[in-house]
Each structure stands twice: as C-alpha cells, then as structure tokens.
C-alpha cells in the first residue's frame, strides 16, 4: 500500500513536459489565443462552406450584378457578374488556406532535410548545399514565380510547387545552425557508439530536438504563402476562374472600386485577419519556447502578490 502511495506521489510531482509548458504559456497569451480562435474560425467556415450558403461560387446572374449588402438574400451583396460575395469568400478561404498550409509544409520538409544533411555531415556536403541556398536567395522570387506560372499555367499544384521551391532557404539555414550545435552533444556520440546510423541520428534524434524553432517558422510561412498567392492572383497569374481565391477577388474588384468599394474590402479584410492571426500564433509559440518568458499574470494577482510580499517583509 505504501509503495503504491509513493508511486502516485512521484507521478504527481513529475515535472511537466516541454509541450505542456509550451501550451501553458501559449494559453496565457491573449494575442496568441485570439489568433488561434480566428484561424480555427476560418478553417471551420472553409470546411463547411457548402452548408453555410445556398449559392455556388461560379454561378453568374447578370440580372443581379453589383447588388448592395442584404438585397435579395445576398448578405454581402453580389459582384459585377452577379455572384454572391459571401459564397465566394467562403470558397476562397478553402483555396487560400490550402495553399498557405501546403506551401508551409512543403517548404519545411525541403528546408529541414537539406539543412539537416548539411549541418550534420558538414564538409563538402555543407559547402554544396549552402551555395545552392545562396544562389536561390539571389534569384528574384517574384520574377521566378511569374515566369514559371506564365509557362506552365496557373494550376494550384504549380503554384504550391513554385512557392515552396522559393521559400525553403530560411528553414534550411535555421536547421543547419541548430544541427551544428546538436551534433556535438554527448547523446549523439552515445548513439554512434551503439551503432545507430547517421540517418537514424538525424531523423530520430536531432530533428526532434530542433522541431520547436521549425514549428515557429512554419507558422509564419503560412501567412507569407497566403500573401504570395494573393499577390500573384492579383496580378492575374494565380488562381483562375471558375476557381476563386481572395487575391482573385481583389483583382476583380479593382475595376469597380468607385461603384462598390466593399467588394475589395471583404477579401482584403480576410487576408489581413488570417495573416495577422498566423503571426500572432507564431509569436505565441516563440514566446512559449523561450525559457526566460514567464507566464503573464493579471494586474490583480500582481497587486495581491506585492501586498502580501510587503506585509511579510515588514
């Protein structure tokens, strides 16, 4: 009986793990939690878009073009072709978010692998990979994106591919820097001594220990990819009709700014909210990973603590 109680007491005193500490700090950050709520809101409405509206995003009705908000059941009005704006916003969220998360995932995968190999093996491998990174950083990204999309077309898969291939370099440098430090740790030497292969050490041990900064940069990449897609669509080289995205809606609305400026406000506001939410989430994760960052406490709790402390000091 006593041994059971001792075991339970030991379990109760077990310190929280890094993920628990991260979530505790993250949940105490109002900006990060607000960003998470906003991002989840957009993800939910994008997933439930067919159930939230009775219209089709590509349905054209020139008899009801440029309707004001609230007229004939159109909550946000219609565009120049009579398409329901709210419906197009909901379906645009699907494509914009899918491109943002897909580009971030692909960029992290490419950059992590190249950075891990470069940082672990060093030598000529590191030299070759870092020179490739330097060359990619020297290429004008926007020009390359426009060139590739103009040649191969504006299909979503090509957009995701070219955006990922032009945004993995920062992740590669980050992972390489972490691996240069982690490969000198004692547990790496112990793993080599027991016969663990180099690839096993890279993917089983080192990448896991370098995952936190990768996650922070991945969240920020989502916002960057959404902005890049919006810019390309605005220039007419991104998503093409009958598909829709927030950038394409901005491009279509620029000709009718004097007639109905709200047509540009709606997609622009969506882009602003999502990118801002993603940046807040990234900042919250970064602060949660910082051991010097303490949990934020309310002013009432701080005043109460100071009061008690001053009494005990007297």
Short mmCIF file of C-alpha atoms in Angstrom, two decimals:
data_model
loop_
_atom_site.label_atom_id
_atom_site.label_comp_id
_atom_site.label_asym_id
_atom_site.label_seq_id
_atom_site.Cartn_x
_atom_site.Cartn_y
_atom_site.Cartn_z
CA UNK A 1 0.00 0.00 0.00
CA UNK A 2 2.79 2.40 0.97
CA UNK A 3 4.68 1.67 -2.25
CA UNK A 4 1.55 2.48 -4.27
CA UNK A 5 1.14 5.79 -2.46
CA UNK A 6 4.81 6.60 -3.02
CA UNK A 7 4.47 5.85 -6.73
CA UNK A 8 1.38 8.05 -7.01
CA UNK A 9 3.11 10.86 -5.16
CA UNK A 10 6.08 10.60 -7.52
CA UNK A 11 3.75 10.75 -10.51
CA UNK A 12 2.05 13.83 -9.09
CA UNK A 13 5.40 15.57 -8.61
CA UNK A 14 6.57 14.74 -12.12
CA UNK A 15 7.51 17.99 -13.88
CA UNK A 16 5.52 18.93 -16.99
CA UNK A 17 7.00 18.13 -20.37
CA UNK A 18 8.05 20.73 -22.97
CA UNK A 19 4.75 20.50 -24.86
CA UNK A 20 2.77 21.04 -21.65
CA UNK A 21 4.90 24.06 -20.76
CA UNK A 22 4.50 25.41 -24.29
CA UNK A 23 0.71 25.09 -24.17
CA UNK A 24 0.54 26.64 -20.70
CA UNK A 25 2.48 29.70 -21.83
CA UNK A 26 0.64 29.83 -25.14
CA UNK A 27 -2.79 29.67 -23.49
CA UNK A 28 -1.85 32.58 -21.20
CA UNK A 29 -1.00 34.76 -24.21
CA UNK A 30 -4.22 36.60 -25.21
CA UNK A 31 -2.90 37.58 -28.64
CA UNK A 32 -1.85 34.01 -29.48
CA UNK A 33 -5.16 32.56 -28.29
CA UNK A 34 -7.07 35.21 -30.20
CA UNK A 35 -5.11 34.37 -33.33
CA UNK A 36 -5.79 30.66 -32.81
CA UNK A 37 -9.52 31.31 -32.47
CA UNK A 38 -9.58 33.43 -35.64
CA UNK A 39 -7.60 30.86 -37.64
CA UNK A 40 -9.81 27.99 -36.45
CA UNK A 41 -12.88 30.06 -37.35
CA UNK A 42 -11.69 30.48 -40.93
CA UNK A 43 -10.75 26.80 -41.17
CA UNK A 44 -14.20 25.74 -39.96
CA UNK A 45 -16.14 28.04 -42.31
CA UNK A 46 -13.93 26.94 -45.21
CA UNK A 47 -14.64 23.27 -44.45
CA UNK A 48 -18.38 23.91 -44.02
CA UNK A 49 -18.73 26.29 -46.97
CA UNK A 50 -21.27 24.12 -48.91
CA UNK A 51 -23.51 24.01 -45.82
CA UNK A 52 -23.29 27.71 -44.98
CA UNK A 53 -24.55 29.09 -48.28
CA UNK A 54 -27.09 28.04 -50.88
CA UNK A 55 -25.29 29.69 -53.80
CA UNK A 56 -22.47 28.41 -55.98
CA UNK A 57 -19.27 30.47 -56.20
CA UNK A 58 -19.23 30.30 -60.01
CA UNK A 59 -22.99 30.94 -60.52
CA UNK A 60 -23.41 34.02 -62.76
CA UNK A 61 -26.61 36.09 -62.85
CA UNK A 62 -26.16 39.41 -64.68
CA UNK A 63 -29.66 40.48 -63.66
CA UNK A 64 -28.43 40.83 -60.05
CA UNK A 65 -24.99 42.36 -60.62
CA UNK A 66 -23.46 44.73 -58.04
CA UNK A 67 -26.25 44.36 -55.51
CA UNK A 68 -25.84 46.11 -52.18
CA UNK A 69 -25.42 44.05 -49.00
CA UNK A 70 -28.64 42.47 -47.79
CA UNK A 71 -30.57 42.81 -51.07
CA UNK A 72 -32.47 39.72 -52.31
CA UNK A 73 -30.92 37.43 -49.71
CA UNK A 74 -27.31 38.27 -50.58
CA UNK A 75 -25.82 39.09 -47.19
CA UNK A 76 -22.73 40.86 -48.57
CA UNK A 77 -24.17 41.70 -51.97
CA UNK A 78 -23.01 40.49 -55.38
CA UNK A 79 -20.09 41.27 -57.67
CA UNK A 80 -20.02 42.56 -61.25
CA UNK A 81 -21.25 39.19 -62.60
CA UNK A 82 -23.99 38.70 -60.04
CA UNK A 83 -22.05 36.15 -58.00
CA UNK A 84 -22.73 36.06 -54.27
CA UNK A 85 -19.76 37.68 -52.48
CA UNK A 86 -20.19 35.79 -49.21
CA UNK A 87 -20.18 32.47 -51.06
CA UNK A 88 -17.02 33.41 -52.94
CA UNK A 89 -15.35 34.46 -49.69
CA UNK A 90 -16.15 31.11 -48.09
CA UNK A 91 -14.87 29.08 -51.03
CA UNK A 92 -11.86 31.38 -51.44
CA UNK A 93 -10.88 30.56 -47.86
CA UNK A 94 -10.56 26.93 -48.88
CA UNK A 95 -8.05 27.62 -51.64
CA UNK A 96 -6.09 30.34 -49.84
CA UNK A 97 -5.72 28.30 -46.64
CA UNK A 98 -4.91 25.12 -48.56
CA UNK A 99 -2.15 26.91 -50.48
CA UNK A 100 -0.82 28.53 -47.31
CA UNK A 101 -0.57 25.31 -45.31
CA UNK A 102 0.63 23.23 -48.28
CA UNK A 103 3.43 25.67 -49.12
CA UNK A 104 4.48 25.85 -45.47
CA UNK A 105 4.54 22.05 -45.14
CA UNK A 106 6.49 21.55 -48.38
CA UNK A 107 8.96 24.34 -47.56
CA UNK A 108 9.58 22.94 -44.08
CA UNK A 109 10.09 19.43 -45.46
CA UNK A 110 12.58 20.55 -48.13
CA UNK A 111 14.42 23.01 -45.90
CA UNK A 112 14.60 20.64 -42.93
CA UNK A 113 16.07 17.79 -44.97
CA UNK A 114 18.65 19.97 -46.72
CA UNK A 115 19.57 21.83 -43.53
CA UNK A 116 19.82 18.61 -41.52
CA UNK A 117 22.11 16.89 -44.04
CA UNK A 118 24.23 20.00 -44.43
CA UNK A 119 24.62 20.63 -40.71
CA UNK A 120 25.25 17.02 -39.69
CA UNK A 121 27.75 15.92 -42.33
CA UNK A 122 29.49 19.26 -42.87
CA UNK A 123 32.50 19.39 -45.19
CA UNK A 124 31.87 19.47 -48.92
CA UNK A 125 28.23 18.50 -48.41
CA UNK A 126 27.68 21.61 -46.34
CA UNK A 127 29.53 23.74 -48.88
CA UNK A 128 27.48 22.47 -51.83
CA UNK A 129 24.10 22.84 -50.10
CA UNK A 130 24.86 26.30 -48.70
CA UNK A 131 25.98 27.54 -52.11
CA UNK A 132 22.67 26.31 -53.51
CA UNK A 133 20.91 28.27 -50.77
CA UNK A 134 22.94 31.37 -51.67
CA UNK A 135 22.01 31.01 -55.34
CA UNK A 136 18.31 30.60 -54.52
CA UNK A 137 18.42 33.65 -52.26
CA UNK A 138 19.96 35.65 -55.12
CA UNK A 139 17.15 34.85 -57.55
CA UNK A 140 14.31 37.44 -57.63
CA UNK A 141 11.48 35.37 -56.20
CA UNK A 142 8.56 37.28 -57.67
CA UNK A 143 10.07 37.23 -61.16
CA UNK A 144 10.70 33.47 -60.94
CA UNK A 145 7.16 32.81 -59.71
CA UNK A 146 5.68 34.86 -62.54
CA UNK A 147 7.91 33.15 -65.12
CA UNK A 148 7.05 29.61 -64.02
CA UNK A 149 3.32 30.28 -63.75
CA UNK A 150 3.28 32.00 -67.15
CA UNK A 151 4.96 28.97 -68.76
CA UNK A 152 3.22 26.07 -67.00
CA UNK A 153 -0.13 27.69 -66.22
CA UNK A 154 -1.84 28.82 -63.03
CA UNK A 155 -2.94 25.46 -61.69
CA UNK A 156 -2.92 25.13 -57.92
CA UNK A 157 -0.29 22.37 -57.92
CA UNK A 158 2.15 24.53 -59.89
CA UNK A 159 1.56 27.48 -57.58
CA UNK A 160 2.20 25.37 -54.48
CA UNK A 161 5.32 23.87 -56.08
CA UNK A 162 6.92 27.15 -57.15
CA UNK A 163 6.10 28.94 -53.89
CA UNK A 164 7.59 26.05 -51.90
CA UNK A 165 10.72 25.92 -54.06
CA UNK A 166 11.36 29.63 -53.48
CA UNK A 167 10.76 29.76 -49.71
CA UNK A 168 12.63 26.84 -48.13
CA UNK A 169 16.02 28.57 -47.76
CA UNK A 170 15.39 30.23 -44.40
CA UNK A 171 14.33 26.90 -42.88
CA UNK A 172 17.46 25.23 -44.27
CA UNK A 173 19.74 27.82 -42.67
CA UNK A 174 17.88 27.58 -39.37
CA UNK A 175 18.06 23.78 -39.22
CA UNK A 176 21.71 23.78 -40.30
CA UNK A 177 22.62 26.17 -37.48
CA UNK A 178 20.83 24.00 -34.92
CA UNK A 179 22.46 20.81 -36.21
CA UNK A 180 25.93 22.33 -35.99
CA UNK A 181 25.32 22.63 -32.25
CA UNK A 182 23.32 19.45 -31.67
CA UNK A 183 25.75 17.12 -33.45
CA UNK A 184 28.37 17.83 -30.76
CA UNK A 185 26.10 16.70 -27.92
CA UNK A 186 27.01 13.66 -25.85
CA UNK A 187 23.87 11.71 -26.71
CA UNK A 188 24.89 11.87 -30.39
CA UNK A 189 28.25 10.32 -29.51
CA UNK A 190 26.44 7.67 -27.45
CA UNK A 191 24.13 6.88 -30.36
CA UNK A 192 27.13 6.47 -32.67
CA UNK A 193 28.82 4.20 -30.12
CA UNK A 194 25.88 1.77 -30.01
CA UNK A 195 25.74 1.59 -33.81
CA UNK A 196 22.89 3.97 -34.73
CA UNK A 197 23.24 5.05 -38.35
CA UNK A 198 23.74 8.66 -39.34
CA UNK A 199 20.26 8.84 -40.88
CA UNK A 200 18.79 7.40 -37.70
CA UNK A 201 20.54 10.05 -35.63
CA UNK A 202 19.36 12.80 -37.97
CA UNK A 203 15.71 11.86 -38.22
CA UNK A 204 15.17 10.11 -34.87
CA UNK A 205 17.13 12.35 -32.50
CA UNK A 206 18.36 15.64 -33.92
CA UNK A 207 15.31 16.72 -35.93
CA UNK A 208 13.12 16.06 -32.91
CA UNK A 209 15.27 18.34 -30.77
CA UNK A 210 15.25 21.03 -33.47
CA UNK A 211 11.49 20.84 -34.00
CA UNK A 212 10.43 23.86 -31.92
CA UNK A 213 12.11 26.61 -33.98
CA UNK A 214 10.97 24.81 -37.14
CA UNK A 215 7.35 24.96 -35.93
CA UNK A 216 7.65 28.69 -35.23
CA UNK A 217 8.96 29.43 -38.73
CA UNK A 218 6.37 27.12 -40.30
CA UNK A 219 3.52 29.12 -38.78
CA UNK A 220 4.96 32.35 -40.13
CA UNK A 221 5.37 30.75 -43.56
CA UNK A 222 1.63 30.12 -43.77
CA UNK A 223 0.95 33.83 -43.71
CA UNK A 224 3.72 34.53 -46.21
CA UNK A 225 2.37 31.93 -48.63
CA UNK A 226 -1.15 33.38 -48.43
CA UNK A 227 0.23 36.85 -49.20
CA UNK A 228 2.28 35.50 -52.12
CA UNK A 229 -0.73 33.69 -53.57
CA UNK A 230 -2.84 36.81 -53.19
CA UNK A 231 -0.21 38.93 -54.94
CA UNK A 232 0.10 36.51 -57.86
CA UNK A 233 -3.68 36.20 -58.19
CA UNK A 234 -3.98 39.98 -58.06
CA UNK A 235 -1.52 40.19 -60.97
CA UNK A 236 -3.64 37.71 -62.93
CA UNK A 237 -1.12 34.85 -62.70
CA UNK A 238 -2.62 32.98 -59.76
CA UNK A 239 -5.92 31.20 -59.35
CA UNK A 240 -8.12 31.47 -62.44
CA UNK A 241 -11.90 31.30 -62.83
CA UNK A 242 -14.08 29.35 -62.22
CA UNK A 243 -11.99 28.74 -59.07
CA UNK A 244 -11.69 31.63 -56.69
CA UNK A 245 -9.34 32.98 -54.05
CA UNK A 246 -9.09 36.15 -52.01
CA UNK A 247 -6.38 37.50 -54.30
CA UNK A 248 -8.51 36.87 -57.40
CA UNK A 249 -11.45 38.61 -55.75
CA UNK A 250 -9.22 41.63 -55.11
CA UNK A 251 -8.10 41.60 -58.73
CA UNK A 252 -11.70 41.53 -59.99
CA UNK A 253 -12.80 44.24 -57.57
CA UNK A 254 -10.19 46.82 -58.60
CA UNK A 255 -12.22 47.81 -61.68
CA UNK A 256 -15.30 48.55 -59.59
CA UNK A 257 -13.76 50.46 -56.70
CA UNK A 258 -15.83 53.57 -57.50
CA UNK A 259 -19.05 51.56 -57.88
CA UNK A 260 -18.75 49.30 -54.84
CA UNK A 261 -15.52 49.60 -52.82
CA UNK A 262 -16.73 46.94 -50.37
CA UNK A 263 -16.00 44.27 -52.99
CA UNK A 264 -12.30 44.88 -52.33
CA UNK A 265 -12.69 45.42 -48.59
CA UNK A 266 -14.10 41.95 -47.88
CA UNK A 267 -11.29 39.78 -49.35
CA UNK A 268 -8.64 42.26 -48.18
CA UNK A 269 -10.01 42.07 -44.64
CA UNK A 270 -9.99 38.26 -44.74
CA UNK A 271 -6.34 38.23 -45.84
CA UNK A 272 -5.47 40.73 -43.11
CA UNK A 273 -7.20 38.76 -40.35
CA UNK A 274 -5.74 35.37 -41.33
CA UNK A 275 -2.17 36.61 -41.79
CA UNK A 276 -2.37 38.59 -38.55
CA UNK A 277 -3.76 35.56 -36.72
CA UNK A 278 -0.98 33.32 -38.04
CA UNK A 279 1.66 35.85 -36.99
CA UNK A 280 0.17 36.08 -33.50
CA UNK A 281 0.24 32.28 -33.25
CA UNK A 282 3.87 32.20 -34.35
CA UNK A 283 4.80 34.87 -31.82
CA UNK A 284 2.94 32.96 -29.11
CA UNK A 285 4.80 29.74 -29.89
CA UNK A 286 8.12 31.59 -29.94
CA UNK A 287 7.41 33.18 -26.56
CA UNK A 288 6.29 29.81 -25.19
CA UNK A 289 9.58 28.24 -26.23
CA UNK A 290 11.62 30.98 -24.57
CA UNK A 291 12.65 29.77 -21.09
CA UNK A 292 13.10 33.37 -19.99
CA UNK A 293 9.48 34.16 -20.82
CA UNK A 294 7.29 33.90 -17.73
CA UNK A 295 3.56 33.36 -17.60
CA UNK A 296 1.62 36.58 -17.81
CA UNK A 297 -0.45 37.32 -14.73
CA UNK A 298 -3.31 39.72 -14.26
CA UNK A 299 -2.74 43.07 -12.58
CA UNK A 300 -4.98 42.00 -9.68
CA UNK A 301 -2.81 38.96 -8.97
CA UNK A 302 0.37 41.03 -9.17
CA UNK A 303 -1.02 43.67 -6.81
CA UNK A 304 -2.11 40.96 -4.37
CA UNK A 305 1.34 39.35 -4.52
CA UNK A 306 3.08 42.68 -3.92
CA UNK A 307 0.77 43.40 -0.99
CA UNK A 308 1.44 40.05 0.65
CA UNK A 309 5.14 40.34 -0.01
CA UNK A 310 5.33 43.79 1.53
CA UNK A 311 3.49 42.57 4.64
CA UNK A 312 5.82 39.60 5.03
CA UNK A 313 8.81 41.90 4.60
CA UNK A 314 7.62 44.12 7.42
#
